[in-house]
Backbone as XML, in Angstrom:
<?xml version="1.0"?>
<chain id="A" units="angstrom">
  <residue number="1" name="MET">
    <atom name="N" x="-42.891" y="-15.786" z="-15.463"/>
    <atom name="CA" x="-43.461" y="-14.483" z="-15.241"/>
    <atom name="C" x="-42.657" y="-13.467" z="-16.051"/>
  </residue>
  <residue number="2" name="ALA">
    <atom name="N" x="-43.338" y="-12.581" z="-16.712"/>
    <atom name="CA" x="-42.673" y="-11.575" z="-17.532"/>
    <atom name="C" x="-42.090" y="-10.475" z="-16.650"/>
  </residue>
  <residue number="3" name="VAL">
    <atom name="N" x="-40.978" y="-9.953" z="-17.081"/>
    <atom name="CA" x="-40.312" y="-8.884" z="-16.342"/>
    <atom name="C" x="-40.693" y="-7.550" z="-16.970"/>
  </residue>
  <residue number="4" name="ALA">
    <atom name="N" x="-41.066" y="-6.605" z="-16.139"/>
    <atom name="CA" x="-41.422" y="-5.280" z="-16.639"/>
    <atom name="C" x="-40.162" y="-4.562" z="-17.116"/>
  </residue>
  <residue number="5" name="PRO">
    <atom name="N" x="-40.275" y="-3.786" z="-18.168"/>
    <atom name="CA" x="-39.099" y="-3.053" z="-18.643"/>
    <atom name="C" x="-38.687" y="-1.989" z="-17.625"/>
  </residue>
  <residue number="6" name="ARG">
    <atom name="N" x="-37.391" y="-1.814" z="-17.493"/>
    <atom name="CA" x="-36.863" y="-0.848" z="-16.538"/>
    <atom name="C" x="-36.995" y="0.564" z="-17.099"/>
  </residue>
  <residue number="7" name="ALA">
    <atom name="N" x="-37.472" y="1.474" z="-16.271"/>
    <atom name="CA" x="-37.599" y="2.871" z="-16.692"/>
    <atom name="C" x="-36.226" y="3.529" z="-16.670"/>
  </residue>
  <residue number="8" name="GLN">
    <atom name="N" x="-35.968" y="4.334" z="-17.647"/>
    <atom name="CA" x="-34.706" y="5.058" z="-17.730"/>
    <atom name="C" x="-34.861" y="6.432" z="-17.076"/>
  </residue>
  <residue number="9" name="PRO">
    <atom name="N" x="-33.876" y="6.864" z="-16.303"/>
    <atom name="CA" x="-33.977" y="8.169" z="-15.640"/>
    <atom name="C" x="-34.139" y="9.322" z="-16.622"/>
  </residue>
  <residue number="10" name="GLU">
    <atom name="N" x="-33.579" y="9.176" z="-17.824"/>
    <atom name="CA" x="-33.671" y="10.243" z="-18.819"/>
    <atom name="C" x="-35.112" y="10.505" z="-19.256"/>
  </residue>
  <residue number="11" name="ASP">
    <atom name="N" x="-35.985" y="9.525" z="-19.030"/>
    <atom name="CA" x="-37.392" y="9.709" z="-19.386"/>
    <atom name="C" x="-38.092" y="10.688" z="-18.449"/>
  </residue>
  <residue number="12" name="PHE">
    <atom name="N" x="-37.531" y="10.891" z="-17.263"/>
    <atom name="CA" x="-38.200" y="11.698" z="-16.249"/>
    <atom name="C" x="-37.404" y="12.930" z="-15.818"/>
  </residue>
  <residue number="13" name="PHE">
    <atom name="N" x="-36.065" y="12.862" z="-15.911"/>
    <atom name="CA" x="-35.218" y="13.939" z="-15.415"/>
    <atom name="C" x="-34.278" y="14.428" z="-16.507"/>
  </residue>
  <residue number="14" name="SER">
    <atom name="N" x="-33.937" y="15.711" z="-16.435"/>
    <atom name="CA" x="-32.888" y="16.220" z="-17.321"/>
    <atom name="C" x="-31.539" y="15.753" z="-16.769"/>
  </residue>
  <residue number="15" name="THR">
    <atom name="N" x="-30.493" y="15.923" z="-17.546"/>
    <atom name="CA" x="-29.161" y="15.488" z="-17.114"/>
    <atom name="C" x="-28.740" y="16.214" z="-15.841"/>
  </residue>
  <residue number="16" name="GLU">
    <atom name="N" x="-29.003" y="17.507" z="-15.756"/>
    <atom name="CA" x="-28.626" y="18.285" z="-14.574"/>
    <atom name="C" x="-29.405" y="17.825" z="-13.340"/>
  </residue>
  <residue number="17" name="GLU">
    <atom name="N" x="-30.697" y="17.580" z="-13.511"/>
    <atom name="CA" x="-31.511" y="17.113" z="-12.381"/>
    <atom name="C" x="-31.042" y="15.747" z="-11.894"/>
  </residue>
  <residue number="18" name="TRP">
    <atom name="N" x="-30.725" y="14.864" z="-12.821"/>
    <atom name="CA" x="-30.284" y="13.519" z="-12.434"/>
    <atom name="C" x="-28.940" y="13.570" z="-11.717"/>
  </residue>
  <residue number="19" name="GLN">
    <atom name="N" x="-28.040" y="14.426" z="-12.161"/>
    <atom name="CA" x="-26.744" y="14.568" z="-11.493"/>
    <atom name="C" x="-26.922" y="15.110" z="-10.079"/>
  </residue>
  <residue number="20" name="ALA">
    <atom name="N" x="-27.845" y="16.041" z="-9.900"/>
    <atom name="CA" x="-28.093" y="16.586" z="-8.562"/>
    <atom name="C" x="-28.677" y="15.518" z="-7.635"/>
  </residue>
  <residue number="21" name="LEU">
    <atom name="N" x="-29.526" y="14.653" z="-8.172"/>
    <atom name="CA" x="-30.139" y="13.603" z="-7.352"/>
    <atom name="C" x="-29.158" y="12.500" z="-6.973"/>
  </residue>
  <residue number="22" name="THR">
    <atom name="N" x="-28.193" y="12.227" z="-7.833"/>
    <atom name="CA" x="-27.276" y="11.116" z="-7.587"/>
    <atom name="C" x="-25.930" y="11.556" z="-7.025"/>
  </residue>
  <residue number="23" name="ALA">
    <atom name="N" x="-25.751" y="12.844" z="-6.769"/>
    <atom name="CA" x="-24.485" y="13.329" z="-6.214"/>
    <atom name="C" x="-24.320" y="12.820" z="-4.783"/>
  </residue>
  <residue number="24" name="ARG">
    <atom name="N" x="-23.082" y="12.463" z="-4.430"/>
    <atom name="CA" x="-22.794" y="11.985" z="-3.074"/>
    <atom name="C" x="-22.833" y="13.154" z="-2.105"/>
  </residue>
  <residue number="25" name="SER">
    <atom name="N" x="-23.417" y="12.911" z="-0.943"/>
    <atom name="CA" x="-23.486" y="13.942" z="0.083"/>
    <atom name="C" x="-23.452" y="13.269" z="1.443"/>
  </residue>
  <residue number="26" name="SER">
    <atom name="N" x="-22.423" y="13.569" z="2.233"/>
    <atom name="CA" x="-22.363" y="12.982" z="3.576"/>
    <atom name="C" x="-23.452" y="13.574" z="4.466"/>
  </residue>
  <residue number="27" name="TRP">
    <atom name="N" x="-23.865" y="14.807" z="4.195"/>
    <atom name="CA" x="-24.938" y="15.408" z="4.988"/>
    <atom name="C" x="-26.271" y="14.713" z="4.726"/>
  </residue>
  <residue number="28" name="ARG">
    <atom name="N" x="-26.514" y="14.328" z="3.502"/>
    <atom name="CA" x="-27.758" y="13.626" z="3.184"/>
    <atom name="C" x="-27.794" y="12.271" z="3.886"/>
  </residue>
  <residue number="29" name="GLY">
    <atom name="N" x="-26.663" y="11.582" z="3.904"/>
    <atom name="CA" x="-26.595" y="10.304" z="4.610"/>
    <atom name="C" x="-26.853" y="10.469" z="6.092"/>
  </residue>
  <residue number="30" name="LEU">
    <atom name="N" x="-26.251" y="11.499" z="6.682"/>
    <atom name="CA" x="-26.475" y="11.775" z="8.103"/>
    <atom name="C" x="-27.943" y="12.097" z="8.358"/>
  </residue>
  <residue number="31" name="TRP">
    <atom name="N" x="-28.540" y="12.876" z="7.460"/>
    <atom name="CA" x="-29.949" y="13.231" z="7.596"/>
    <atom name="C" x="-30.841" y="11.987" z="7.528"/>
  </residue>
  <residue number="32" name="VAL">
    <atom name="N" x="-30.551" y="11.080" z="6.619"/>
    <atom name="CA" x="-31.365" y="9.871" z="6.464"/>
    <atom name="C" x="-31.290" y="9.011" z="7.725"/>
  </residue>
  <residue number="33" name="VAL">
    <atom name="N" x="-30.090" y="8.853" z="8.276"/>
    <atom name="CA" x="-29.935" y="8.053" z="9.494"/>
    <atom name="C" x="-30.644" y="8.727" z="10.667"/>
  </residue>
  <residue number="34" name="ALA">
    <atom name="N" x="-30.470" y="10.042" z="10.820"/>
    <atom name="CA" x="-31.136" y="10.761" z="11.910"/>
    <atom name="C" x="-32.655" y="10.692" z="11.765"/>
  </residue>
  <residue number="35" name="HIS">
    <atom name="N" x="-33.150" y="10.825" z="10.541"/>
    <atom name="CA" x="-34.593" y="10.752" z="10.309"/>
    <atom name="C" x="-35.128" y="9.371" z="10.668"/>
  </residue>
  <residue number="36" name="CYS">
    <atom name="N" x="-34.379" y="8.338" z="10.305"/>
    <atom name="CA" x="-34.792" y="6.969" z="10.616"/>
    <atom name="C" x="-34.934" y="6.782" z="12.125"/>
  </residue>
  <residue number="37" name="TRP">
    <atom name="N" x="-33.938" y="7.222" z="12.883"/>
    <atom name="CA" x="-34.005" y="7.076" z="14.337"/>
    <atom name="C" x="-35.110" y="7.943" z="14.938"/>
  </residue>
  <residue number="38" name="ALA">
    <atom name="N" x="-35.373" y="9.103" z="14.349"/>
    <atom name="CA" x="-36.471" y="9.945" z="14.827"/>
    <atom name="C" x="-37.814" y="9.249" z="14.626"/>
  </residue>
  <residue number="39" name="VAL">
    <atom name="N" x="-37.994" y="8.588" z="13.493"/>
    <atom name="CA" x="-39.242" y="7.854" z="13.238"/>
    <atom name="C" x="-39.384" y="6.690" z="14.213"/>
  </residue>
  <residue number="40" name="ILE">
    <atom name="N" x="-38.286" y="5.987" z="14.479"/>
    <atom name="CA" x="-38.331" y="4.886" z="15.448"/>
    <atom name="C" x="-38.705" y="5.419" z="16.825"/>
  </residue>
  <residue number="41" name="GLY">
    <atom name="N" x="-38.087" y="6.522" z="17.231"/>
    <atom name="CA" x="-38.409" y="7.124" z="18.526"/>
    <atom name="C" x="-39.853" y="7.579" z="18.602"/>
  </residue>
  <residue number="42" name="ALA">
    <atom name="N" x="-40.357" y="8.180" z="17.534"/>
    <atom name="CA" x="-41.753" y="8.624" z="17.512"/>
    <atom name="C" x="-42.707" y="7.439" z="17.622"/>
  </residue>
  <residue number="43" name="ALA">
    <atom name="N" x="-42.363" y="6.327" z="16.987"/>
    <atom name="CA" x="-43.204" y="5.130" z="17.089"/>
    <atom name="C" x="-43.210" y="4.596" z="18.515"/>
  </residue>
  <residue number="44" name="MET">
    <atom name="N" x="-42.057" y="4.655" z="19.178"/>
    <atom name="CA" x="-41.991" y="4.188" z="20.565"/>
    <atom name="C" x="-42.815" y="5.086" z="21.486"/>
  </residue>
  <residue number="45" name="VAL">
    <atom name="N" x="-42.735" y="6.398" z="21.272"/>
    <atom name="CA" x="-43.521" y="7.336" z="22.078"/>
    <atom name="C" x="-45.011" y="7.138" z="21.818"/>
  </residue>
  <residue number="46" name="ALA">
    <atom name="N" x="-45.392" y="6.959" z="20.561"/>
    <atom name="CA" x="-46.804" y="6.736" z="20.232"/>
    <atom name="C" x="-47.318" y="5.460" z="20.888"/>
  </residue>
  <residue number="47" name="HIS">
    <atom name="N" x="-46.515" y="4.417" z="20.880"/>
    <atom name="CA" x="-46.935" y="3.169" z="21.518"/>
    <atom name="C" x="-47.124" y="3.374" z="23.016"/>
  </residue>
  <residue number="48" name="ARG">
    <atom name="N" x="-46.196" y="4.088" z="23.644"/>
    <atom name="CA" x="-46.301" y="4.327" z="25.085"/>
    <atom name="C" x="-47.555" y="5.140" z="25.407"/>
  </residue>
  <residue number="49" name="LEU">
    <atom name="N" x="-47.841" y="6.163" z="24.602"/>
    <atom name="CA" x="-49.034" y="6.968" z="24.848"/>
    <atom name="C" x="-50.307" y="6.151" z="24.659"/>
  </residue>
  <residue number="50" name="LEU">
    <atom name="N" x="-50.342" y="5.323" z="23.619"/>
    <atom name="CA" x="-51.514" y="4.479" z="23.401"/>
    <atom name="C" x="-51.646" y="3.441" z="24.508"/>
  </residue>
  <residue number="51" name="GLU">
    <atom name="N" x="-50.522" y="2.954" z="25.004"/>
    <atom name="CA" x="-50.549" y="1.970" z="26.079"/>
    <atom name="C" x="-51.118" y="2.586" z="27.353"/>
  </residue>
  <residue number="52" name="ARG">
    <atom name="N" x="-50.740" y="3.818" z="27.636"/>
    <atom name="CA" x="-51.260" y="4.499" z="28.830"/>
    <atom name="C" x="-52.757" y="4.748" z="28.732"/>
  </residue>
  <residue number="53" name="ARG">
    <atom name="N" x="-53.256" y="4.948" z="27.529"/>
    <atom name="CA" x="-54.698" y="5.159" z="27.351"/>
    <atom name="C" x="-55.462" y="3.842" z="27.317"/>
  </residue>
  <residue number="54" name="GLY">
    <atom name="N" x="-54.762" y="2.724" z="27.367"/>
    <atom name="CA" x="-55.416" y="1.429" z="27.359"/>
    <atom name="C" x="-55.784" y="0.924" z="25.985"/>
  </residue>
  <residue number="55" name="VAL">
    <atom name="N" x="-55.335" y="1.591" z="24.961"/>
    <atom name="CA" x="-55.704" y="1.202" z="23.604"/>
    <atom name="C" x="-55.033" y="-0.110" z="23.225"/>
  </residue>
  <residue number="56" name="THR">
    <atom name="N" x="-53.758" y="-0.284" z="23.592"/>
    <atom name="CA" x="-53.056" y="-1.499" z="23.186"/>
    <atom name="C" x="-53.621" y="-2.728" z="23.880"/>
  </residue>
  <residue number="57" name="ALA">
    <atom name="N" x="-54.112" y="-2.580" z="25.109"/>
    <atom name="CA" x="-54.710" y="-3.726" z="25.804"/>
    <atom name="C" x="-55.981" y="-4.172" z="25.089"/>
  </residue>
  <residue number="58" name="ARG">
    <atom name="N" x="-56.772" y="-3.222" z="24.610"/>
    <atom name="CA" x="-57.986" y="-3.575" z="23.872"/>
    <atom name="C" x="-57.645" y="-4.195" z="22.531"/>
  </residue>
  <residue number="59" name="MET">
    <atom name="N" x="-56.541" y="-3.757" z="21.938"/>
    <atom name="CA" x="-56.161" y="-4.275" z="20.623"/>
    <atom name="C" x="-55.740" y="-5.738" z="20.695"/>
  </residue>
  <residue number="60" name="GLU">
    <atom name="N" x="-55.193" y="-6.176" z="21.827"/>
    <atom name="CA" x="-54.731" y="-7.551" z="21.947"/>
    <atom name="C" x="-55.879" y="-8.550" z="21.948"/>
  </residue>
  <residue number="61" name="THR">
    <atom name="N" x="-57.077" y="-8.116" z="22.283"/>
    <atom name="CA" x="-58.218" y="-9.028" z="22.359"/>
    <atom name="C" x="-59.081" y="-8.987" z="21.101"/>
  </residue>
  <residue number="62" name="GLN">
    <atom name="N" x="-58.667" y="-8.214" z="20.097"/>
    <atom name="CA" x="-59.466" y="-8.059" z="18.886"/>
    <atom name="C" x="-58.732" y="-8.639" z="17.686"/>
  </residue>
  <residue number="63" name="PRO">
    <atom name="N" x="-59.490" y="-9.005" z="16.652"/>
    <atom name="CA" x="-58.828" y="-9.397" z="15.405"/>
    <atom name="C" x="-58.124" y="-8.193" z="14.775"/>
  </residue>
  <residue number="64" name="GLY">
    <atom name="N" x="-57.235" y="-8.457" z="13.825"/>
    <atom name="CA" x="-56.397" y="-7.417" z="13.244"/>
    <atom name="C" x="-57.146" y="-6.242" z="12.655"/>
  </residue>
  <residue number="65" name="TYR">
    <atom name="N" x="-58.219" y="-6.481" z="11.918"/>
    <atom name="CA" x="-58.939" y="-5.375" z="11.290"/>
    <atom name="C" x="-59.596" y="-4.486" z="12.323"/>
  </residue>
  <residue number="66" name="ALA">
    <atom name="N" x="-60.022" y="-5.044" z="13.441"/>
    <atom name="CA" x="-60.667" y="-4.246" z="14.477"/>
    <atom name="C" x="-59.658" y="-3.369" z="15.204"/>
  </residue>
  <residue number="67" name="SER">
    <atom name="N" x="-58.387" y="-3.771" z="15.214"/>
    <atom name="CA" x="-57.355" y="-2.956" z="15.850"/>
    <atom name="C" x="-57.224" y="-1.613" z="15.147"/>
  </residue>
  <residue number="68" name="LEU">
    <atom name="N" x="-57.353" y="-1.611" z="13.835"/>
    <atom name="CA" x="-57.290" y="-0.351" z="13.100"/>
    <atom name="C" x="-58.451" y="0.557" z="13.474"/>
  </residue>
  <residue number="69" name="LEU">
    <atom name="N" x="-59.623" y="-0.026" z="13.662"/>
    <atom name="CA" x="-60.775" y="0.771" z="14.070"/>
    <atom name="C" x="-60.579" y="1.331" z="15.472"/>
  </residue>
  <residue number="70" name="THR">
    <atom name="N" x="-59.968" y="0.549" z="16.358"/>
    <atom name="CA" x="-59.701" y="1.018" z="17.712"/>
    <atom name="C" x="-58.737" y="2.193" z="17.685"/>
  </residue>
  <residue number="71" name="LEU">
    <atom name="N" x="-57.688" y="2.100" z="16.873"/>
    <atom name="CA" x="-56.741" y="3.205" z="16.758"/>
    <atom name="C" x="-57.412" y="4.451" z="16.196"/>
  </residue>
  <residue number="72" name="ALA">
    <atom name="N" x="-58.269" y="4.273" z="15.212"/>
    <atom name="CA" x="-58.954" y="5.413" z="14.608"/>
    <atom name="C" x="-59.896" y="6.069" z="15.610"/>
  </residue>
  <residue number="73" name="ALA">
    <atom name="N" x="-60.558" y="5.274" z="16.431"/>
    <atom name="CA" x="-61.480" y="5.827" z="17.415"/>
    <atom name="C" x="-60.733" y="6.536" z="18.535"/>
  </residue>
  <residue number="74" name="ALA">
    <atom name="N" x="-59.523" y="6.084" z="18.844"/>
    <atom name="CA" x="-58.754" y="6.686" z="19.924"/>
    <atom name="C" x="-58.146" y="8.024" z="19.514"/>
  </residue>
  <residue number="75" name="ALA">
    <atom name="N" x="-57.998" y="8.248" z="18.232"/>
    <atom name="CA" x="-57.338" y="9.488" z="17.772"/>
    <atom name="C" x="-58.228" y="10.692" z="17.936"/>
  </residue>
</chain>
């Protein structure tokens, strides 16, 4: 299998922009970890709300593609 050529950052960003994107920041790391846990928590809350509405029980008896339709109809 052929390997695609790697894109160089200079093709898309100026030197100043690339330095700003790759600079180390402990606040950015903290933000990424906090955001990750917030998304996990939101997924847990969404599951609980859907479970209370009975949506997840209906999803267990349907094939995978129909589960998406059930979620769309419940929204």
